[in-house]
CSV table of C-alpha atoms in Angstrom, one decimal:
chain,number,residue,atom,x,y,z
A,1,MET,CA,140.0,113.5,101.9
A,2,ASN,CA,141.0,110.0,100.8
A,3,ASP,CA,138.8,107.7,102.8
A,4,ILE,CA,135.1,107.7,103.8
A,5,VAL,CA,134.2,106.1,107.1
A,6,GLY,CA,130.9,106.0,109.0
A,7,GLY,CA,130.2,106.8,112.6
A,8,SER,CA,130.9,110.5,112.6
A,9,GLY,CA,133.6,110.3,110.0
A,10,VAL,CA,131.6,111.2,106.9
A,11,TYR,CA,131.7,114.8,105.6
A,12,THR,CA,128.9,116.1,103.5
A,13,THR,CA,127.1,119.3,102.4
A,14,ILE,CA,123.5,120.3,102.6
A,15,LEU,CA,123.3,119.9,98.8
A,16,ASP,CA,124.6,116.3,99.1
A,17,LEU,CA,122.0,115.6,101.8
A,18,GLU,CA,119.2,117.0,99.6
A,19,LYS,CA,120.3,114.7,96.7
A,20,TRP,CA,120.4,111.7,99.1
A,21,LYS,CA,116.9,112.6,100.5
A,22,LEU,CA,115.5,112.9,97.0
A,23,ALA,CA,117.1,109.6,95.9
A,24,ILE,CA,115.6,107.8,98.9
A,25,ARG,CA,112.2,109.4,98.4
A,26,ASN,CA,112.1,108.6,94.6
A,27,ASN,CA,113.5,105.0,95.0
A,28,THR,CA,116.6,105.8,93.0
A,29,LEU,CA,119.0,104.2,95.4
A,30,ILE,CA,116.8,101.5,96.9
A,31,THR,CA,113.5,99.8,96.2
A,32,GLU,CA,110.2,100.8,97.9
A,33,GLU,CA,110.3,97.5,99.8
A,34,SER,CA,113.8,98.3,101.1
A,35,LYS,CA,112.7,101.8,102.0
A,36,GLN,CA,109.8,100.5,104.0
A,37,ALA,CA,112.0,98.1,105.9
A,38,MET,CA,114.5,100.9,106.6
A,39,PHE,CA,111.8,103.1,108.1
A,40,SER,CA,110.2,100.2,110.1
A,41,THR,CA,110.9,99.1,113.7
A,42,ASP,CA,111.0,95.4,114.7
A,43,VAL,CA,110.8,93.2,117.8
A,44,VAL,CA,114.4,94.1,118.8
A,45,SER,CA,113.8,97.8,118.9
A,46,GLU,CA,110.6,99.8,118.8
A,47,LYS,CA,112.5,103.0,118.5
A,48,TYR,CA,115.1,102.4,115.7
A,49,GLY,CA,114.9,101.4,112.0
A,50,PHE,CA,117.9,100.8,109.9
A,51,GLY,CA,119.9,103.9,110.8
A,52,PHE,CA,116.9,106.0,111.7
A,53,VAL,CA,115.3,107.0,115.0
A,54,ILE,CA,111.5,106.6,114.6
A,55,CYS,CA,109.0,108.3,116.9
A,56,ASP,CA,105.4,107.6,116.3
A,57,SER,CA,102.7,109.7,117.9
A,58,ALA,CA,98.9,110.0,117.4
A,59,LYS,CA,99.4,112.9,115.0
A,60,LYS,CA,102.3,111.9,112.9
A,61,ARG,CA,105.6,109.9,112.5
A,62,LYS,CA,108.9,111.7,113.0
A,63,MET,CA,112.2,110.2,111.8
A,64,GLY,CA,115.8,111.3,112.1
A,65,LEU,CA,119.2,109.9,111.5
A,66,SER,CA,120.5,107.9,114.4
């Protein structure tokens, strides 16, 4: 694999995804401020953050990769 491209062209492993999750959670890759923006909706879309689908309910917030 020579190139990495987005939009269904990135290959990864479950271990890589776990490292990515922990880096986001622990603010290793981005700041807390950037993380909050990434997980927030705006006036353009009440369903999507920056790369995430966000579903708020009365009980809890669910997020997934879009």
